[in-house]
């Protein structure tokens, strides 16, 4: 039998769900609606949910034969910067979440590795790892302010959509200067 040595969950923490009111018979359901502060590091390098920002959880906990299936949505603010032009990005996160949590001492102990399935600790569920996975996996590694963002001028660093048409930085390589003079003498 696997050793489930997990830290004790605190039922007062916002991302810990209690299942004490959920009957352990398949098909029993309990709706959970709550606003919670976003944990630290909920995002990627260029975009994420600000620490402490309000996340809206609309969840359904459903008893199944071997545990509890938690499903629903997570909604909250996203902030970051465009990976092309570095302008600020502000958007709304709306991500589906679904995770199965096995009852302690269920047959899932023998049929699944410990890290494959979430586990209830007594009547408590730690939703944070599933929430973190759902949010982070939904984010673009290289977010853009808009799909057609042209980025920055590689020479002057100004956003290309703020520059006049035909903007360029003519740089002559001194090794080609003689050819340029020949071209101009033929004109």
Short mmCIF file of N, CA and C in Angstrom, two decimals:
data_model
loop_
_atom_site.label_atom_id
_atom_site.label_comp_id
_atom_site.label_asym_id
_atom_site.label_seq_id
_atom_site.Cartn_x
_atom_site.Cartn_y
_atom_site.Cartn_z
N UNK A 1 0.84 -1.18 0.00
CA UNK A 1 0.00 0.00 0.00
C UNK A 1 0.88 1.24 0.00
N UNK A 2 0.57 2.23 -0.86
CA UNK A 2 1.40 3.42 -0.93
C UNK A 2 1.38 4.22 0.35
N UNK A 3 2.45 4.95 0.55
CA UNK A 3 2.55 5.82 1.72
C UNK A 3 2.11 7.21 1.30
N UNK A 4 0.96 7.65 1.79
CA UNK A 4 0.45 8.98 1.44
C UNK A 4 0.85 9.97 2.52
N UNK A 5 2.10 10.38 2.50
CA UNK A 5 2.57 11.33 3.50
C UNK A 5 2.48 12.74 2.93
N UNK A 6 1.35 13.37 3.15
CA UNK A 6 1.11 14.73 2.66
C UNK A 6 1.04 15.65 3.87
N UNK A 7 1.38 16.92 3.67
CA UNK A 7 1.21 17.86 4.78
C UNK A 7 -0.28 17.97 5.12
N UNK A 8 -0.57 18.20 6.36
CA UNK A 8 -1.95 18.32 6.81
C UNK A 8 -2.58 19.55 6.17
N UNK A 9 -3.77 19.37 5.61
CA UNK A 9 -4.46 20.50 4.96
C UNK A 9 -5.22 21.31 5.99
N UNK A 10 -5.22 22.62 5.79
CA UNK A 10 -5.95 23.54 6.66
C UNK A 10 -7.28 23.88 5.98
N UNK A 11 -8.42 23.46 6.55
CA UNK A 11 -9.72 23.72 5.90
C UNK A 11 -10.06 25.20 5.78
N UNK A 12 -9.32 26.08 6.47
CA UNK A 12 -9.58 27.52 6.37
C UNK A 12 -8.91 28.15 5.17
N UNK A 13 -7.99 27.43 4.53
CA UNK A 13 -7.32 27.97 3.34
C UNK A 13 -8.32 28.03 2.19
N UNK A 14 -8.25 29.11 1.39
CA UNK A 14 -9.27 29.32 0.36
C UNK A 14 -9.34 28.25 -0.73
N UNK A 15 -8.22 27.59 -1.02
CA UNK A 15 -8.22 26.58 -2.08
C UNK A 15 -8.31 25.16 -1.53
N UNK A 16 -8.75 25.02 -0.29
CA UNK A 16 -9.02 23.71 0.29
C UNK A 16 -10.54 23.55 0.34
N UNK A 17 -11.03 22.48 -0.29
CA UNK A 17 -12.47 22.22 -0.34
C UNK A 17 -12.83 21.13 0.65
N UNK A 18 -13.94 21.32 1.35
CA UNK A 18 -14.44 20.31 2.28
C UNK A 18 -15.50 19.46 1.58
N UNK A 19 -15.45 18.16 1.81
CA UNK A 19 -16.43 17.26 1.22
C UNK A 19 -17.32 16.61 2.27
N UNK A 20 -17.26 17.12 3.50
CA UNK A 20 -18.00 16.51 4.60
C UNK A 20 -19.52 16.50 4.32
N UNK A 21 -20.03 17.49 3.58
CA UNK A 21 -21.47 17.55 3.26
C UNK A 21 -21.82 16.81 1.97
N UNK A 22 -20.84 16.19 1.33
CA UNK A 22 -21.08 15.47 0.08
C UNK A 22 -21.20 13.98 0.37
N UNK A 23 -22.39 13.42 0.20
CA UNK A 23 -22.55 11.98 0.47
C UNK A 23 -21.62 11.16 -0.43
N UNK A 24 -21.14 10.04 0.10
CA UNK A 24 -20.20 9.20 -0.65
C UNK A 24 -20.94 8.16 -1.48
N UNK A 25 -21.98 8.57 -2.14
CA UNK A 25 -22.66 7.66 -3.06
C UNK A 25 -22.57 8.27 -4.46
N UNK A 26 -22.24 7.45 -5.46
CA UNK A 26 -22.07 7.95 -6.82
C UNK A 26 -23.29 8.76 -7.27
N UNK A 27 -23.02 9.90 -7.87
CA UNK A 27 -24.07 10.76 -8.38
C UNK A 27 -24.42 11.92 -7.48
N UNK A 28 -24.03 11.87 -6.21
CA UNK A 28 -24.31 12.98 -5.30
C UNK A 28 -23.46 14.17 -5.72
N UNK A 29 -24.07 15.38 -5.71
CA UNK A 29 -23.35 16.57 -6.16
C UNK A 29 -23.49 17.69 -5.16
N UNK A 30 -22.50 18.57 -5.20
CA UNK A 30 -22.50 19.76 -4.34
C UNK A 30 -21.84 20.88 -5.15
N UNK A 31 -22.55 22.02 -5.26
CA UNK A 31 -21.99 23.16 -5.99
C UNK A 31 -21.17 24.02 -5.03
N UNK A 32 -20.07 24.55 -5.55
CA UNK A 32 -19.20 25.43 -4.78
C UNK A 32 -18.99 26.69 -5.59
N UNK A 33 -19.30 27.82 -4.99
CA UNK A 33 -19.09 29.11 -5.63
C UNK A 33 -18.35 29.97 -4.62
N UNK A 34 -17.13 30.38 -4.96
CA UNK A 34 -16.36 31.22 -4.03
C UNK A 34 -15.34 32.06 -4.76
N UNK A 35 -14.99 33.15 -4.11
CA UNK A 35 -13.93 34.02 -4.60
C UNK A 35 -12.73 33.81 -3.68
N UNK A 36 -11.58 33.61 -4.31
CA UNK A 36 -10.36 33.33 -3.54
C UNK A 36 -9.23 34.21 -4.07
N UNK A 37 -8.27 34.55 -3.20
CA UNK A 37 -7.11 35.30 -3.68
C UNK A 37 -6.17 34.38 -4.46
N UNK A 38 -5.61 34.90 -5.54
CA UNK A 38 -4.70 34.10 -6.36
C UNK A 38 -3.41 33.81 -5.59
N UNK A 39 -2.95 32.56 -5.65
CA UNK A 39 -1.67 32.24 -5.01
C UNK A 39 -0.50 32.84 -5.79
N UNK A 40 0.68 32.80 -5.20
CA UNK A 40 1.89 33.31 -5.86
C UNK A 40 2.24 32.46 -7.07
N UNK A 41 2.96 33.08 -8.01
CA UNK A 41 3.50 32.40 -9.18
C UNK A 41 2.44 31.66 -10.00
N UNK A 42 1.30 32.30 -10.20
CA UNK A 42 0.24 31.70 -11.01
C UNK A 42 0.33 32.27 -12.42
N UNK A 43 1.33 31.80 -13.16
CA UNK A 43 1.52 32.29 -14.51
C UNK A 43 2.86 31.89 -15.08
N UNK A 44 3.19 32.54 -16.19
CA UNK A 44 4.44 32.31 -16.88
C UNK A 44 5.27 33.58 -16.82
N UNK A 45 6.41 33.59 -17.51
CA UNK A 45 7.31 34.73 -17.44
C UNK A 45 6.67 36.03 -17.92
N UNK A 46 5.91 35.99 -19.03
CA UNK A 46 5.37 37.21 -19.61
C UNK A 46 3.91 37.50 -19.24
N UNK A 47 3.20 36.53 -18.66
CA UNK A 47 1.78 36.75 -18.36
C UNK A 47 1.35 35.87 -17.19
N UNK A 48 0.44 36.40 -16.38
CA UNK A 48 -0.05 35.62 -15.27
C UNK A 48 -1.12 36.37 -14.49
N UNK A 49 -1.59 35.72 -13.43
CA UNK A 49 -2.58 36.31 -12.53
C UNK A 49 -1.82 37.01 -11.41
N UNK A 50 -2.11 38.27 -11.16
CA UNK A 50 -1.41 38.97 -10.08
C UNK A 50 -1.66 38.29 -8.72
N UNK A 51 -0.64 38.24 -7.89
CA UNK A 51 -0.76 37.65 -6.55
C UNK A 51 -1.87 38.38 -5.79
N UNK A 52 -2.77 37.61 -5.22
CA UNK A 52 -3.84 38.18 -4.41
C UNK A 52 -5.04 38.65 -5.20
N UNK A 53 -4.96 38.64 -6.55
CA UNK A 53 -6.12 39.05 -7.36
C UNK A 53 -7.27 38.09 -7.11
N UNK A 54 -8.47 38.58 -7.22
CA UNK A 54 -9.64 37.75 -6.94
C UNK A 54 -9.92 36.78 -8.08
N UNK A 55 -9.95 35.49 -7.74
CA UNK A 55 -10.33 34.44 -8.68
C UNK A 55 -11.73 33.99 -8.32
N UNK A 56 -12.58 33.85 -9.32
CA UNK A 56 -13.94 33.37 -9.11
C UNK A 56 -13.99 31.89 -9.47
N UNK A 57 -14.34 31.06 -8.51
CA UNK A 57 -14.44 29.62 -8.73
C UNK A 57 -15.91 29.23 -8.78
N UNK A 58 -16.31 28.62 -9.87
CA UNK A 58 -17.65 28.05 -10.01
C UNK A 58 -17.44 26.56 -10.24
N UNK A 59 -17.62 25.78 -9.18
CA UNK A 59 -17.26 24.37 -9.21
C UNK A 59 -18.43 23.47 -8.87
N UNK A 60 -18.29 22.21 -9.29
CA UNK A 60 -19.24 21.17 -8.92
C UNK A 60 -18.42 20.00 -8.40
N UNK A 61 -18.72 19.56 -7.20
CA UNK A 61 -18.09 18.36 -6.66
C UNK A 61 -19.10 17.22 -6.80
N UNK A 62 -18.66 16.15 -7.44
CA UNK A 62 -19.56 15.03 -7.70
C UNK A 62 -18.95 13.74 -7.16
N UNK A 63 -19.72 13.02 -6.34
CA UNK A 63 -19.25 11.73 -5.84
C UNK A 63 -19.28 10.72 -6.97
N UNK A 64 -18.17 10.02 -7.12
CA UNK A 64 -18.09 8.89 -8.05
C UNK A 64 -17.62 7.69 -7.24
N UNK A 65 -17.59 6.51 -7.84
CA UNK A 65 -17.35 5.30 -7.05
C UNK A 65 -16.04 5.30 -6.26
N UNK A 66 -14.98 5.90 -6.77
CA UNK A 66 -13.68 5.85 -6.12
C UNK A 66 -13.23 7.16 -5.50
N UNK A 67 -14.08 8.22 -5.60
CA UNK A 67 -13.65 9.50 -5.07
C UNK A 67 -14.60 10.61 -5.43
N UNK A 68 -14.01 11.80 -5.65
CA UNK A 68 -14.79 13.00 -5.95
C UNK A 68 -14.22 13.63 -7.22
N UNK A 69 -15.12 13.93 -8.16
CA UNK A 69 -14.74 14.63 -9.39
C UNK A 69 -15.10 16.10 -9.20
N UNK A 70 -14.08 16.96 -9.31
CA UNK A 70 -14.29 18.40 -9.20
C UNK A 70 -14.18 18.98 -10.60
N UNK A 71 -15.21 19.71 -11.03
CA UNK A 71 -15.16 20.34 -12.35
C UNK A 71 -15.81 21.71 -12.28
N UNK A 72 -15.46 22.56 -13.23
CA UNK A 72 -16.03 23.90 -13.26
C UNK A 72 -15.12 24.87 -13.98
N UNK A 73 -15.19 26.15 -13.57
CA UNK A 73 -14.40 27.18 -14.22
C UNK A 73 -13.71 28.08 -13.19
N UNK A 74 -12.60 28.64 -13.62
CA UNK A 74 -11.84 29.62 -12.85
C UNK A 74 -11.80 30.89 -13.70
N UNK A 75 -12.21 32.00 -13.13
CA UNK A 75 -12.21 33.28 -13.84
C UNK A 75 -11.45 34.30 -13.00
N UNK A 76 -10.66 35.14 -13.68
CA UNK A 76 -9.91 36.17 -12.97
C UNK A 76 -9.12 37.03 -13.93
N UNK A 77 -8.41 38.03 -13.39
CA UNK A 77 -7.64 38.94 -14.25
C UNK A 77 -6.29 38.36 -14.65
N UNK A 78 -5.86 38.73 -15.85
CA UNK A 78 -4.53 38.38 -16.34
C UNK A 78 -3.81 39.68 -16.69
N UNK A 79 -2.55 39.76 -16.34
CA UNK A 79 -1.73 40.90 -16.74
C UNK A 79 -0.38 40.39 -17.23
N UNK A 80 0.21 41.15 -18.12
CA UNK A 80 1.52 40.76 -18.63
C UNK A 80 1.99 41.76 -19.66
N UNK A 81 2.88 41.27 -20.54
CA UNK A 81 3.34 42.13 -21.61
C UNK A 81 3.44 41.33 -22.89
N UNK A 82 3.22 42.04 -23.99
CA UNK A 82 3.25 41.43 -25.31
C UNK A 82 4.67 40.92 -25.60
N UNK A 83 4.76 39.71 -26.10
CA UNK A 83 6.04 39.13 -26.43
C UNK A 83 6.66 39.72 -27.69
N UNK A 84 5.89 40.51 -28.46
CA UNK A 84 6.42 41.12 -29.68
C UNK A 84 6.79 42.59 -29.49
N UNK A 85 5.87 43.36 -28.84
CA UNK A 85 6.11 44.81 -28.76
C UNK A 85 6.30 45.31 -27.33
N UNK A 86 6.18 44.43 -26.35
CA UNK A 86 6.39 44.73 -24.93
C UNK A 86 5.34 45.67 -24.33
N UNK A 87 4.23 45.91 -25.04
CA UNK A 87 3.15 46.71 -24.47
C UNK A 87 2.45 45.90 -23.39
N UNK A 88 1.84 46.59 -22.41
CA UNK A 88 1.11 45.86 -21.36
C UNK A 88 -0.11 45.13 -21.93
N UNK A 89 -0.40 43.98 -21.35
CA UNK A 89 -1.58 43.20 -21.72
C UNK A 89 -2.44 43.09 -20.47
N UNK A 90 -3.72 43.28 -20.65
CA UNK A 90 -4.68 43.10 -19.58
C UNK A 90 -5.84 42.31 -20.18
N UNK A 91 -6.17 41.18 -19.58
CA UNK A 91 -7.21 40.32 -20.13
C UNK A 91 -7.93 39.61 -18.99
N UNK A 92 -8.94 38.85 -19.35
CA UNK A 92 -9.67 38.06 -18.37
C UNK A 92 -9.41 36.58 -18.63
N UNK A 93 -9.07 35.89 -17.60
CA UNK A 93 -8.83 34.45 -17.63
C UNK A 93 -10.17 33.76 -17.41
N UNK A 94 -10.48 32.77 -18.22
CA UNK A 94 -11.69 31.96 -18.04
C UNK A 94 -11.31 30.55 -18.46
N UNK A 95 -10.99 29.70 -17.48
CA UNK A 95 -10.39 28.40 -17.74
C UNK A 95 -11.23 27.28 -17.13
N UNK A 96 -11.48 26.23 -17.90
CA UNK A 96 -12.15 25.07 -17.31
C UNK A 96 -11.17 24.29 -16.42
N UNK A 97 -11.71 23.67 -15.40
CA UNK A 97 -10.90 22.84 -14.51
C UNK A 97 -11.66 21.55 -14.27
N UNK A 98 -10.94 20.44 -14.26
CA UNK A 98 -11.54 19.15 -13.94
C UNK A 98 -10.45 18.26 -13.35
N UNK A 99 -10.73 17.72 -12.18
CA UNK A 99 -9.74 16.88 -11.49
C UNK A 99 -10.46 15.84 -10.65
N UNK A 100 -9.93 14.63 -10.67
CA UNK A 100 -10.46 13.54 -9.86
C UNK A 100 -9.62 13.40 -8.60
N UNK A 101 -10.28 13.25 -7.45
CA UNK A 101 -9.61 13.05 -6.17
C UNK A 101 -10.09 11.73 -5.59
N UNK A 102 -9.17 10.81 -5.39
CA UNK A 102 -9.52 9.47 -4.89
C UNK A 102 -9.70 9.48 -3.38
N UNK A 103 -10.66 8.68 -2.92
CA UNK A 103 -10.83 8.48 -1.47
C UNK A 103 -9.60 7.75 -0.94
N UNK A 104 -9.27 8.02 0.32
CA UNK A 104 -8.19 7.27 0.97
C UNK A 104 -8.60 5.80 1.04
N UNK A 105 -7.66 4.93 0.82
CA UNK A 105 -7.84 3.48 0.89
C UNK A 105 -8.83 2.96 -0.16
N UNK A 106 -8.95 3.65 -1.29
CA UNK A 106 -9.80 3.15 -2.38
C UNK A 106 -8.95 2.25 -3.27
N UNK A 107 -9.59 1.55 -4.19
CA UNK A 107 -8.83 0.67 -5.09
C UNK A 107 -7.90 1.48 -5.99
N UNK A 108 -8.10 2.78 -6.05
CA UNK A 108 -7.20 3.64 -6.83
C UNK A 108 -5.78 3.54 -6.30
N UNK A 109 -5.61 3.23 -5.01
CA UNK A 109 -4.27 3.07 -4.43
C UNK A 109 -3.48 1.99 -5.18
N UNK A 110 -4.16 0.93 -5.60
CA UNK A 110 -3.48 -0.16 -6.30
C UNK A 110 -3.43 0.03 -7.81
N UNK A 111 -4.35 0.83 -8.36
CA UNK A 111 -4.45 0.93 -9.82
C UNK A 111 -3.79 2.16 -10.42
N UNK A 112 -3.39 3.11 -9.59
CA UNK A 112 -2.77 4.34 -10.11
C UNK A 112 -1.58 4.73 -9.25
N UNK A 113 -0.57 5.29 -9.90
CA UNK A 113 0.57 5.80 -9.15
C UNK A 113 0.11 6.98 -8.30
N UNK A 114 0.84 7.23 -7.21
CA UNK A 114 0.45 8.27 -6.28
C UNK A 114 0.37 9.65 -6.92
N UNK A 115 1.27 9.93 -7.88
CA UNK A 115 1.26 11.26 -8.50
C UNK A 115 0.34 11.36 -9.71
N UNK A 116 -0.34 10.28 -10.08
CA UNK A 116 -1.27 10.31 -11.21
C UNK A 116 -2.64 10.87 -10.84
N UNK A 117 -3.03 10.70 -9.60
CA UNK A 117 -4.38 11.02 -9.16
C UNK A 117 -4.31 11.86 -7.89
N UNK A 118 -5.16 12.89 -7.83
CA UNK A 118 -5.27 13.65 -6.59
C UNK A 118 -5.87 12.77 -5.50
N UNK A 119 -5.62 13.08 -4.28
CA UNK A 119 -6.13 12.28 -3.15
C UNK A 119 -6.85 13.17 -2.16
N UNK A 120 -7.96 12.68 -1.64
CA UNK A 120 -8.61 13.36 -0.53
C UNK A 120 -7.78 13.09 0.71
N UNK A 121 -7.69 14.08 1.56
CA UNK A 121 -7.06 13.89 2.87
C UNK A 121 -8.17 14.03 3.89
N UNK A 122 -8.66 12.90 4.33
CA UNK A 122 -9.85 12.91 5.17
C UNK A 122 -11.01 13.37 4.31
N UNK A 123 -11.64 14.47 4.68
CA UNK A 123 -12.74 15.05 3.90
C UNK A 123 -12.29 16.30 3.15
N UNK A 124 -10.98 16.48 2.98
CA UNK A 124 -10.46 17.72 2.39
C UNK A 124 -9.78 17.46 1.04
N UNK A 125 -9.95 18.45 0.14
CA UNK A 125 -9.33 18.42 -1.18
C UNK A 125 -8.45 19.67 -1.31
N UNK A 126 -7.21 19.47 -1.75
CA UNK A 126 -6.33 20.60 -2.04
C UNK A 126 -6.47 20.92 -3.53
N UNK A 127 -7.20 21.98 -3.83
CA UNK A 127 -7.48 22.35 -5.21
C UNK A 127 -6.32 23.11 -5.87
N UNK A 128 -5.38 23.64 -5.10
CA UNK A 128 -4.35 24.51 -5.67
C UNK A 128 -3.54 23.86 -6.78
N UNK A 129 -3.03 22.63 -6.65
CA UNK A 129 -2.25 22.06 -7.76
C UNK A 129 -3.06 21.94 -9.06
N UNK A 130 -4.32 21.53 -8.97
CA UNK A 130 -5.16 21.40 -10.18
C UNK A 130 -5.45 22.77 -10.77
N UNK A 131 -5.72 23.75 -9.92
CA UNK A 131 -5.97 25.12 -10.38
C UNK A 131 -4.73 25.67 -11.07
N UNK A 132 -3.59 25.47 -10.46
CA UNK A 132 -2.32 25.95 -11.03
C UNK A 132 -2.08 25.30 -12.40
N UNK A 133 -2.27 23.99 -12.50
CA UNK A 133 -2.08 23.29 -13.78
C UNK A 133 -3.03 23.83 -14.84
N UNK A 134 -4.31 23.98 -14.50
CA UNK A 134 -5.31 24.45 -15.47
C UNK A 134 -4.96 25.85 -15.96
N UNK A 135 -4.61 26.75 -15.05
CA UNK A 135 -4.33 28.13 -15.43
C UNK A 135 -3.04 28.22 -16.25
N UNK A 136 -1.97 27.67 -15.73
CA UNK A 136 -0.67 27.81 -16.40
C UNK A 136 -0.68 27.14 -17.78
N UNK A 137 -1.32 25.98 -17.90
CA UNK A 137 -1.36 25.30 -19.20
C UNK A 137 -2.22 26.04 -20.22
N UNK A 138 -3.11 26.91 -19.75
CA UNK A 138 -3.96 27.66 -20.68
C UNK A 138 -3.28 28.92 -21.22
N UNK A 139 -2.18 29.33 -20.62
CA UNK A 139 -1.53 30.59 -21.00
C UNK A 139 -0.57 30.40 -22.17
N UNK A 140 -0.50 31.43 -23.00
CA UNK A 140 0.44 31.42 -24.13
C UNK A 140 1.84 31.74 -23.60
N UNK A 141 2.83 30.97 -24.01
CA UNK A 141 4.20 31.22 -23.58
C UNK A 141 4.72 32.54 -24.13
N UNK A 142 4.19 32.94 -25.30
CA UNK A 142 4.58 34.19 -25.92
C UNK A 142 3.31 34.99 -26.23
N UNK A 143 2.72 35.62 -25.22
CA UNK A 143 1.44 36.32 -25.43
C UNK A 143 1.61 37.54 -26.32
N UNK A 144 0.54 37.90 -27.03
CA UNK A 144 0.57 39.08 -27.89
C UNK A 144 -0.59 40.00 -27.53
N UNK A 145 -0.38 41.30 -27.73
CA UNK A 145 -1.41 42.29 -27.43
C UNK A 145 -2.56 42.18 -28.42
N UNK A 146 -2.24 41.76 -29.63
CA UNK A 146 -3.24 41.46 -30.66
C UNK A 146 -2.58 40.52 -31.67
N UNK A 147 -3.39 39.75 -32.37
CA UNK A 147 -2.85 38.73 -33.28
C UNK A 147 -1.93 39.30 -34.35
N UNK A 148 -2.25 40.50 -34.86
CA UNK A 148 -1.44 41.07 -35.95
C UNK A 148 -0.38 42.05 -35.46
N UNK A 149 0.02 41.94 -34.19
CA UNK A 149 1.05 42.84 -33.66
C UNK A 149 2.34 42.66 -34.47
N UNK A 150 2.85 43.75 -35.07
CA UNK A 150 4.06 43.62 -35.89
C UNK A 150 5.36 43.59 -35.09
N UNK A 151 5.31 43.92 -33.80
CA UNK A 151 6.52 43.89 -32.99
C UNK A 151 7.27 45.22 -33.01
N UNK A 152 8.55 45.12 -32.71
CA UNK A 152 9.41 46.30 -32.61
C UNK A 152 10.36 46.38 -33.79
N UNK A 153 10.77 47.60 -34.13
CA UNK A 153 11.82 47.78 -35.13
C UNK A 153 13.10 47.21 -34.53
N UNK A 154 13.77 46.33 -35.22
CA UNK A 154 14.98 45.72 -34.64
C UNK A 154 16.13 46.71 -34.47
N UNK A 155 16.06 47.85 -35.16
CA UNK A 155 17.15 48.82 -35.07
C UNK A 155 16.92 49.88 -34.00
N UNK A 156 15.69 50.44 -33.94
CA UNK A 156 15.47 51.53 -32.99
C UNK A 156 14.58 51.14 -31.81
N UNK A 157 13.93 49.98 -31.87
CA UNK A 157 13.14 49.51 -30.75
C UNK A 157 11.77 50.15 -30.60
N UNK A 158 11.34 50.94 -31.56
CA UNK A 158 10.03 51.57 -31.53
C UNK A 158 9.01 50.58 -32.11
N UNK A 159 7.81 50.50 -31.53
CA UNK A 159 6.79 49.61 -32.12
C UNK A 159 6.57 49.95 -33.60
N UNK A 160 6.61 48.93 -34.45
CA UNK A 160 6.52 49.13 -35.89
C UNK A 160 5.22 49.81 -36.30
N UNK A 161 4.13 49.57 -35.58
CA UNK A 161 2.86 50.20 -35.97
C UNK A 161 2.80 51.68 -35.59
N UNK A 162 3.81 52.20 -34.90
CA UNK A 162 3.87 53.63 -34.59
C UNK A 162 4.81 54.37 -35.55
N UNK A 163 5.47 53.64 -36.42
CA UNK A 163 6.44 54.25 -37.34
C UNK A 163 5.79 54.50 -38.70
N UNK A 164 6.29 55.48 -39.46
CA UNK A 164 5.72 55.75 -40.78
C UNK A 164 6.01 54.60 -41.74
N UNK A 165 5.18 54.50 -42.78
CA UNK A 165 5.39 53.48 -43.81
C UNK A 165 6.76 53.68 -44.43
N UNK A 166 7.44 52.63 -44.74
CA UNK A 166 8.75 52.72 -45.36
C UNK A 166 9.88 53.02 -44.39
N UNK A 167 9.60 53.01 -43.09
CA UNK A 167 10.63 53.26 -42.08
C UNK A 167 11.76 52.25 -42.25
N UNK A 168 12.98 52.76 -42.27
CA UNK A 168 14.13 51.85 -42.27
C UNK A 168 15.35 52.57 -41.72
N UNK A 169 16.35 51.80 -41.43
CA UNK A 169 17.62 52.32 -40.95
C UNK A 169 18.68 51.80 -41.92
N UNK A 170 18.99 52.63 -42.90
CA UNK A 170 19.96 52.19 -43.89
C UNK A 170 21.34 52.18 -43.25
N UNK A 171 21.90 51.01 -43.22
CA UNK A 171 23.23 50.87 -42.64
C UNK A 171 24.13 50.28 -43.72
N UNK A 172 25.12 51.04 -44.06
CA UNK A 172 26.04 50.59 -45.09
C UNK A 172 27.24 49.91 -44.45
N UNK A 173 27.50 48.75 -44.94
CA UNK A 173 28.70 48.04 -44.52
C UNK A 173 29.86 48.68 -45.26
N UNK A 174 30.90 49.14 -44.55
CA UNK A 174 32.01 49.83 -45.23
C UNK A 174 32.65 48.98 -46.33
N UNK A 175 32.52 47.67 -46.24
CA UNK A 175 33.12 46.81 -47.26
C UNK A 175 32.38 46.92 -48.59
N UNK A 176 31.10 47.39 -48.55
CA UNK A 176 30.30 47.51 -49.77
C UNK A 176 30.23 48.96 -50.24
N UNK A 177 30.85 49.88 -49.57
CA UNK A 177 30.76 51.31 -49.89
C UNK A 177 31.20 51.60 -51.34
N UNK A 178 32.23 50.94 -51.81
CA UNK A 178 32.71 51.16 -53.18
C UNK A 178 31.64 50.77 -54.19
N UNK A 179 30.90 49.69 -53.95
CA UNK A 179 29.83 49.27 -54.86
C UNK A 179 28.69 50.30 -54.87
N UNK A 180 28.40 50.89 -53.75
CA UNK A 180 27.35 51.90 -53.68
C UNK A 180 27.74 53.11 -54.53
N UNK A 181 29.04 53.48 -54.48
CA UNK A 181 29.51 54.63 -55.27
C UNK A 181 29.41 54.30 -56.77
N UNK A 182 29.70 53.08 -57.15
CA UNK A 182 29.58 52.68 -58.57
C UNK A 182 28.14 52.77 -59.00
N UNK A 183 27.21 52.28 -58.14
CA UNK A 183 25.78 52.31 -58.45
C UNK A 183 25.33 53.75 -58.66
N UNK A 184 25.74 54.65 -57.78
CA UNK A 184 25.33 56.05 -57.87
C UNK A 184 25.96 56.73 -59.11
N UNK A 185 27.15 56.34 -59.53
CA UNK A 185 27.78 56.97 -60.69
C UNK A 185 27.11 56.56 -61.99
N UNK A 186 26.43 55.39 -62.00
CA UNK A 186 25.73 54.93 -63.20
C UNK A 186 24.38 55.59 -63.34
N UNK A 187 23.84 56.18 -62.29
CA UNK A 187 22.49 56.76 -62.35
C UNK A 187 22.45 58.07 -63.03
#
